[in-house]
Amino acid sequence: MMLLGYDVGSSAIKAALLDPESGTVVASARSPSDTEMTMETPNPGWAEQPPSRWWRHIQNATDALHQTADRDLASVSAIGLTYQMHGLVLVDDTHEVLRPAIIWCDSRAVDIGRAAFEALGQEWCLQHLLNSPGNFTASKLAWVKRNEPEVYSRIHKAMLPGDYVALKLTGDVCTTPSGLSEGTLWDVTSDALATDLLDHYGLDPTLWPTVVPTFAEQGTLSRAAADTLGLSPGTPVTYRAGDQPNNAFSLNALEPGDMAATAGTSGVVYGVDDTPRYDEQSRVNTFLHVNHKPNTQPRYGTLMCVNGTGILNRWLHDNMGTEAPLSYDAMNEEAAEAPLGAEGLSVLPFGNGAERTLDNRSPGASIHGLNFNVHDRTHLLRASQEGIVFALRYGIDIMSEMGLPVETVRAAHANMFRSPVFRTAFATITGTTVELIRTDGAEGAARGAGLGADVFDTRRDAFEGLERISTVEPKSAQVDAYTDAYERWKSRLDHQLTHPLET
């Protein structure tokens, strides 16, 4: 018996094969293996991907598992999915995609969401949706109706990216309360679809799929999908969650006070609580967590996000080499060569669409304090890593104002948390203890599949084999220097936000 997890990101598709008896991953794969999927930007602030690209890379990642695993994938007993949040996929009545997916970092619907926030009222939106409609999924569909009426008229179902992948696997169209919550499509007071918001936008509520639990059978693998992937037809899909709730789940962050972080495509800190807290300006966002039960076990996840995390790191990777791209490991090593604070150099990592912590503004990425007589590549690499950390601290301060305790943070030993500069700066400037754990989103999805299929008797059993690699404590000797660097960074951000043409 094996469990299979897929992580449908915007940069890559990852797959993991988990042995539930040992709780360990026996094989994993990534597609594309040595590069990243592209995002199309037909207009400034837009970000799109064709869903067919995700399906193709799911096939590639599964093929790689077949080649590397010493187990027969026919023994997979359940499949779990995690996916990039806040996207919009539209299909017709034959389940053909009508237009490219509008993905998480797309900013085209910001003004539509802001107008809805004002029209419906801040108090109503925060109490019922826990957020401003912003540029979340509901607002993106409103944009389609207003700007592409011929597309809207042909929609049979609107769905999140994970819902579309599940459709490809099973042929069934369904979604989850947690998923709808991340699109501001779930009314937490009525525990049902947010029909008042849909009515405001003039959106047909029947366009949204049937709602199923996060941990449960959500369909079974069709013969066509099974033949394509080399799996057994009838295998159930038993777990589905957005990438950040799933990242928290992967780290066993499920109870009030638990805190998770990631620094991959986006930089995120995600706190779990049993109270539906919200920021009045909706600069950080609260959604239903994966284990939320409205009457018996309320669980909410409050998320702050920095869009420009992975794309900044990738831009440096692609452009800082003299003859060939620098490896990420080499970038981390060079960043450590520059002194703390990068001798006054600051990087604002806001070049990937509207940033929620900045009230959905798009100030762009920028470099400040550059001195040609002082700074070199090592300074820029360090200032970029510190800039992302400072942007995360900026959002954590908002979470603290909401009453969420930020003391211990769990993070996967992956992506930017592999950098000693990054993880030490994070622990020190936030004053947190960082627990680094060997896991990833695909592994978490596989564990979720096991819970949804009742393979595990208890939640404790589901996390057997989860390994803590190390603990990073704040460096007291560096607190003052990091505080000075952060205040300098924040002053430059404040100036850019108030004088956007003077950057």
XYZ file of C-alpha atoms in Angstrom:
503
model
C 0.000 0.000 0.000
C 1.335 3.429 -0.969
C 0.058 7.015 -0.866
C 0.605 9.485 -3.710
C 0.703 13.259 -3.330
C 0.796 15.920 -6.041
C 1.788 19.546 -5.488
C 0.489 21.676 -8.372
C 2.544 24.857 -8.123
C 2.979 27.722 -10.525
C 6.692 26.988 -10.973
C 6.656 23.173 -10.989
C 4.651 20.034 -10.311
C 5.987 17.818 -7.549
C 4.981 14.258 -6.743
C 5.754 12.128 -3.714
C 5.208 8.453 -2.986
C 4.791 7.753 0.736
C 4.996 4.447 2.573
C 2.322 4.807 5.283
C 3.832 2.102 7.473
C 7.184 3.868 7.891
C 5.894 7.380 7.247
C 8.745 8.014 4.828
C 8.896 9.111 1.203
C 10.183 6.305 -0.995
C 10.319 8.316 -4.218
C 9.769 11.885 -5.357
C 9.839 13.743 -8.647
C 9.604 17.248 -10.027
C 8.583 18.496 -13.453
C 10.086 20.424 -15.048
C 13.158 18.941 -13.401
C 15.777 21.582 -14.153
C 13.842 24.776 -14.849
C 10.511 26.376 -13.916
C 7.162 26.715 -15.619
C 6.564 30.147 -17.066
C 3.785 32.597 -16.314
C 2.310 34.534 -19.212
C 1.871 38.289 -18.642
C -0.134 39.615 -21.614
C -0.645 42.930 -19.791
C 1.089 44.608 -16.835
C -0.093 43.089 -13.564
C -1.562 40.001 -15.243
C -0.398 36.431 -14.653
C -1.789 33.418 -16.485
C -0.987 29.767 -17.138
C -2.761 27.228 -19.360
C -4.090 24.397 -17.155
C -2.944 21.925 -19.805
C 0.600 22.773 -18.737
C -0.095 21.520 -15.213
C -1.573 18.276 -16.529
C 1.374 17.679 -18.833
C 3.841 18.087 -15.973
C 1.735 15.856 -13.728
C 2.189 13.190 -16.367
C 5.933 13.863 -16.524
C 6.348 13.774 -12.747
C 4.376 10.527 -12.539
C 6.487 9.002 -15.310
C 9.586 9.939 -13.288
C 8.144 8.195 -10.238
C 7.621 5.050 -12.279
C 11.285 5.175 -13.294
C 12.751 5.878 -9.859
C 10.453 4.111 -7.392
C 11.209 0.551 -6.388
C 7.500 0.092 -5.730
C 4.722 -0.598 -8.198
C 2.523 2.505 -8.440
C -0.421 0.174 -8.963
C -0.253 -0.251 -5.176
C -1.230 3.397 -4.590
C -4.328 3.304 -2.385
C -5.151 7.025 -2.252
C -4.168 10.315 -3.903
C -3.879 13.762 -2.331
C -3.647 17.153 -4.035
C -2.284 20.528 -3.080
C -2.298 23.465 -5.448
C -1.535 27.135 -6.016
C -4.211 29.166 -4.274
C -6.584 31.905 -5.502
C -6.534 30.928 -9.189
C -9.483 30.709 -11.573
C -10.065 27.968 -14.142
C -13.121 28.066 -16.421
C -14.507 25.098 -18.355
C -17.453 24.537 -20.682
C -19.985 21.719 -20.502
C -17.526 19.304 -22.117
C -14.908 20.246 -19.478
C -12.751 22.021 -22.056
C -10.842 25.020 -20.704
C -12.217 28.319 -22.012
C -9.236 30.601 -21.350
C -5.863 30.475 -19.583
C -6.097 30.262 -15.801
C -5.858 33.586 -13.989
C -3.390 32.672 -11.257
C -2.612 33.770 -7.714
C -0.337 36.763 -8.390
C -2.581 38.325 -11.053
C -3.638 41.863 -10.075
C -6.277 42.735 -12.687
C -9.217 42.444 -10.268
C -7.823 44.648 -7.481
C -10.072 47.613 -8.270
C -13.126 45.369 -8.642
C -12.504 43.843 -5.225
C -11.816 47.209 -3.628
C -15.116 48.590 -4.972
C -16.979 45.555 -3.598
C -15.325 46.055 -0.207
C -16.687 49.595 -0.136
C -20.130 48.738 -1.525
C -20.802 45.751 0.732
C -19.152 47.426 3.696
C -15.947 46.674 5.532
C -17.760 45.252 8.552
C -19.905 42.887 6.488
C -16.996 41.615 4.390
C -14.732 40.983 7.360
C -17.410 39.257 9.420
C -18.715 37.087 6.593
C -15.663 36.576 4.348
C -12.866 37.389 6.857
C -11.287 39.438 4.071
C -11.807 42.102 1.484
C -12.813 40.479 -1.825
C -9.523 41.912 -3.106
C -8.109 40.221 -6.174
C -9.211 36.796 -5.007
C -11.023 34.230 -7.135
C -14.520 35.705 -6.892
C -13.264 39.090 -8.074
C -11.343 37.452 -10.918
C -14.544 35.851 -12.188
C -16.272 39.244 -11.921
C -13.499 40.639 -14.116
C -14.145 37.918 -16.712
C -17.865 38.685 -16.757
C -17.210 42.391 -17.292
C -14.384 42.135 -19.786
C -14.903 38.790 -21.545
C -18.702 38.339 -21.652
C -18.483 35.818 -24.475
C -16.263 33.616 -22.284
C -18.545 34.063 -19.273
C -21.587 33.028 -21.303
C -19.957 29.661 -22.089
C -18.895 28.785 -18.539
C -20.251 25.522 -17.194
C -18.102 25.506 -14.047
C -15.616 27.867 -12.425
C -13.037 26.286 -10.196
C -9.741 26.559 -8.384
C -6.563 25.031 -9.863
C -6.793 22.001 -7.566
C -10.409 21.452 -8.542
C -9.380 21.353 -12.193
C -6.625 18.795 -11.558
C -9.067 16.663 -9.571
C -11.469 16.901 -12.527
C -8.731 15.619 -14.837
C -8.067 12.744 -12.466
C -11.629 11.698 -11.713
C -14.026 13.353 -14.151
C -15.920 14.786 -11.156
C -16.367 18.513 -10.516
C -16.174 19.372 -6.821
C -14.434 21.690 -4.378
C -13.948 22.178 -0.620
C -15.017 24.782 1.959
C -11.370 25.630 2.613
C -10.815 26.131 -1.100
C -13.854 28.346 -1.529
C -12.778 30.318 1.533
C -9.447 31.162 -0.094
C -11.366 32.708 -3.003
C -13.669 34.754 -0.682
C -16.427 32.465 -1.874
C -17.397 31.035 1.531
C -19.565 32.811 4.104
C -18.226 31.741 7.508
C -21.326 32.945 9.357
C -23.727 30.767 7.362
C -21.142 28.066 6.580
C -22.197 28.127 2.937
C -21.403 29.650 -0.428
C -21.068 33.454 -0.222
C -24.153 34.177 -2.304
C -24.378 37.819 -1.175
C -20.985 38.558 -2.711
C -21.906 36.630 -5.851
C -25.170 38.566 -6.098
C -23.248 41.832 -5.804
C -21.044 40.762 -8.703
C -23.982 39.360 -10.668
C -22.354 35.920 -10.747
C -24.365 32.738 -11.121
C -23.819 30.648 -7.939
C -24.444 27.425 -9.848
C -21.137 27.953 -11.643
C -19.302 26.748 -8.528
C -18.784 23.022 -7.996
C -20.374 20.712 -5.449
C -18.768 21.048 -2.020
C -17.065 18.015 -0.447
C -14.960 17.652 2.742
C -11.203 18.266 2.626
C -10.474 14.779 4.011
C -12.823 12.365 2.233
C -13.302 10.516 -1.014
C -13.723 13.225 -3.657
C -13.893 10.960 -6.687
C -11.991 7.997 -8.080
C -9.380 7.778 -10.795
C -11.005 7.409 -14.188
C -9.912 4.745 -16.646
C -8.547 7.420 -18.995
C -6.502 9.151 -16.284
C -5.302 5.810 -14.907
C -4.076 4.729 -18.346
C -2.351 8.083 -18.875
C -0.580 8.022 -15.496
C 0.039 4.299 -15.140
C -2.063 4.043 -11.977
C -4.993 1.823 -11.029
C -8.480 2.944 -12.079
C -10.779 3.479 -9.143
C -8.030 4.824 -6.863
C -9.721 7.445 -4.665
C -8.705 11.097 -4.408
C -9.134 11.720 -0.682
C -7.513 15.075 0.130
C -7.328 18.505 -1.455
C -5.983 21.788 -0.067
C -4.420 25.058 -1.184
C -0.650 25.201 -1.001
C -0.306 27.311 2.147
C -2.888 25.494 4.299
C -1.278 22.297 3.041
C 2.203 23.587 3.871
C 0.996 24.101 7.439
C -0.572 20.637 7.418
C 2.669 19.156 6.065
C 4.450 20.605 9.112
C 1.751 19.297 11.485
C 0.618 22.860 12.193
C -3.046 22.236 12.970
C -3.720 23.611 16.447
C -4.178 27.147 17.803
C -0.806 28.819 18.207
C 0.919 26.703 15.546
C 2.818 28.772 12.977
C 4.243 27.697 9.615
C 6.385 29.465 7.036
C 7.589 28.919 3.523
C 9.844 30.833 1.153
C 9.373 29.247 -2.241
C 7.415 30.818 -5.081
C 5.877 33.123 -2.495
C 7.026 33.940 1.004
C 4.377 33.104 3.574
C 3.855 32.994 7.314
C 0.666 31.144 8.272
C -0.779 31.061 11.790
C -3.479 28.685 13.061
C -6.146 29.854 15.497
C -9.585 28.822 16.749
C -10.911 32.376 16.441
C -11.815 34.007 13.103
C -9.472 36.996 13.406
C -9.105 39.494 10.588
C -7.118 42.590 9.734
C -9.417 45.562 9.178
C -7.416 46.574 6.101
C -7.236 42.969 4.840
C -3.447 43.227 4.528
C -3.183 39.678 5.817
C -5.913 37.162 5.126
C -7.780 34.543 7.116
C -9.251 31.391 5.596
C -10.697 28.110 6.814
C -7.866 25.758 7.728
C -7.823 22.194 6.412
C -9.118 20.675 9.682
C -11.841 23.266 10.280
C -15.130 21.942 11.675
C -17.504 24.863 12.241
C -19.291 23.609 15.353
C -16.867 21.271 17.059
C -13.357 22.255 15.944
C -13.080 25.745 14.483
C -9.689 26.228 12.845
C -8.646 29.265 10.857
C -5.409 30.031 9.081
C -4.176 33.615 8.895
C -1.801 34.133 6.006
C 0.597 36.925 5.137
C 2.219 36.685 1.729
C 5.120 38.245 -0.172
C 4.516 37.625 -3.890
C 7.996 38.661 -4.965
C 9.941 35.945 -3.130
C 10.784 33.107 -5.502
C 10.693 35.264 -8.611
C 13.332 37.613 -7.145
C 15.538 34.679 -6.238
C 15.059 33.199 -9.711
C 15.807 36.570 -11.359
C 19.093 36.729 -9.476
C 19.816 33.112 -10.426
C 19.213 33.852 -14.101
C 21.025 37.188 -14.302
C 23.884 37.298 -11.807
C 26.164 34.752 -13.464
C 28.875 36.018 -15.808
C 28.881 33.059 -18.216
C 26.262 30.689 -16.789
C 23.544 31.081 -14.165
C 24.685 30.882 -10.561
C 23.400 27.842 -8.716
C 21.155 28.552 -5.768
C 23.730 27.000 -3.447
C 26.399 29.314 -4.855
C 24.069 32.284 -4.381
C 23.601 31.342 -0.723
C 27.351 31.012 -0.233
C 28.063 34.377 -1.837
C 25.319 36.079 0.170
C 27.112 34.934 3.336
C 30.300 36.696 2.186
C 28.689 40.153 2.515
C 28.304 41.678 5.989
C 25.002 41.797 7.826
C 22.977 44.702 6.481
C 24.869 44.580 3.155
C 26.648 47.849 4.033
C 23.514 49.940 3.636
C 22.126 48.289 0.507
C 18.371 47.549 0.608
C 16.174 45.580 -1.800
C 12.388 45.924 -1.847
C 11.116 42.593 -3.256
C 7.768 43.797 -4.595
C 7.990 43.165 -8.337
C 5.381 40.434 -8.835
C 1.942 42.016 -8.770
C -0.141 43.615 -6.049
C 1.101 42.910 -2.534
C -1.630 42.407 0.044
C 0.490 43.568 2.984
C 0.880 46.871 1.102
C -2.887 47.334 0.702
C -2.826 45.690 -2.751
C -0.377 48.221 -4.152
C 2.256 47.304 -6.733
C 5.295 49.479 -5.994
C 7.655 47.307 -8.017
C 10.970 45.896 -6.899
C 13.792 48.362 -6.294
C 17.349 48.683 -5.030
C 18.242 51.477 -2.610
C 21.545 52.845 -1.340
C 23.695 51.366 -4.095
C 27.277 52.659 -3.909
C 29.424 51.692 -6.899
C 32.568 52.050 -4.791
C 31.350 49.687 -2.069
C 28.846 47.137 -3.299
C 29.327 44.053 -5.448
C 27.330 40.955 -6.297
C 27.618 39.495 -2.803
C 25.983 42.599 -1.326
C 23.084 42.409 -3.785
C 22.533 38.723 -3.059
C 22.537 39.311 0.676
C 20.363 42.438 0.487
C 17.840 40.490 -1.585
C 17.589 37.694 0.975
C 17.375 40.197 3.803
C 14.781 42.196 1.854
C 12.499 39.174 1.616
C 12.982 38.485 5.330
C 12.172 42.113 6.140
C 9.027 41.928 3.985
C 7.978 38.856 5.970
C 8.677 40.687 9.251
C 6.524 43.565 7.977
C 3.593 41.165 7.607
C 4.292 39.377 10.891
C 3.932 42.709 12.667
C 0.389 42.942 11.266
C -0.372 39.417 12.510
C 0.953 40.339 15.951
C -1.327 43.390 16.032
C -4.244 41.003 15.424
C -3.311 39.025 18.531
C -1.664 36.048 16.846
C 1.378 34.908 18.859
C 4.506 34.461 16.761
C 7.031 32.574 18.871
C 7.951 29.307 17.155
C 7.746 28.853 13.397
C 7.978 25.542 11.533
C 9.379 25.548 8.034
C 10.427 22.930 5.545
C 14.174 22.695 5.016
C 13.705 23.791 1.420
C 13.886 26.735 -0.951
C 15.231 29.874 0.742
C 15.239 28.316 4.205
C 18.215 26.310 2.952
C 20.232 29.533 3.082
C 22.013 30.142 6.423
C 21.760 33.902 5.832
C 18.030 33.728 5.194
C 17.038 31.485 8.093
C 19.286 33.250 10.610
C 18.023 36.660 9.520
C 14.438 35.408 9.755
C 14.838 34.005 13.271
C 16.705 37.070 14.513
C 14.593 39.900 13.111
C 11.300 38.159 13.988
C 12.485 36.955 17.403
C 11.255 33.443 16.685
C 12.637 29.959 17.029
C 12.597 28.275 13.614
C 12.169 24.507 13.458
C 13.383 23.152 10.116
C 11.628 19.953 9.069
C 12.290 17.568 6.203
C 9.076 17.657 4.191
C 7.393 19.347 1.251
C 3.941 20.001 -0.133
C 3.667 16.784 -2.136
C 4.606 14.723 0.921
C 1.985 16.587 2.930
C -0.623 15.872 0.270
C 0.232 12.171 0.479
C -0.195 12.214 4.275
C -3.498 14.049 3.805
C -4.624 11.350 1.375
C -3.914 8.754 4.036
C -6.061 10.573 6.582
C -8.851 11.063 4.063
C -8.801 7.365 3.168
C -8.633 6.235 6.828
C -5.275 4.587 6.199
C -4.073 6.156 9.454
C -5.921 5.458 12.682
C -4.957 8.810 14.226
C -3.406 12.098 13.185
C -0.323 11.168 15.198
C 0.076 8.095 12.988
C -0.124 10.285 9.876
C 2.980 12.211 10.910
C 5.166 9.275 11.830
C 8.461 9.692 9.995
C 8.324 13.506 9.970
C 11.896 14.523 10.785
C 13.069 17.744 12.392
C 16.486 18.570 10.939
C 17.565 21.518 13.044
C 16.444 24.449 15.165
C 17.500 28.035 14.469
C 17.446 30.448 17.404
C 17.666 34.243 17.175
C 21.242 35.507 17.444
C 21.162 38.024 20.281
C 24.471 39.569 19.189
C 22.928 40.453 15.806
C 19.569 41.845 16.965
C 20.669 45.499 17.010
C 22.322 45.322 13.587
C 19.324 43.574 12.018
C 16.952 46.040 13.663
C 18.921 48.948 12.187
C 18.901 47.289 8.737
C 15.168 46.607 8.987
C 14.346 50.177 10.028
C 16.417 51.478 7.100
C 14.586 49.078 4.762
C 11.209 50.074 6.175
C 11.997 53.782 5.835
C 12.828 53.240 2.180
C 9.618 51.286 1.673
C 7.557 54.014 3.361
C 9.157 56.612 1.095
C 8.465 54.572 -2.019
C 4.833 54.066 -1.041
C 4.284 57.761 -0.389
C 6.392 58.987 -3.341
C 5.866 56.275 -5.974
C 7.393 58.353 -8.801
C 10.545 59.192 -6.890
C 12.074 55.712 -6.647
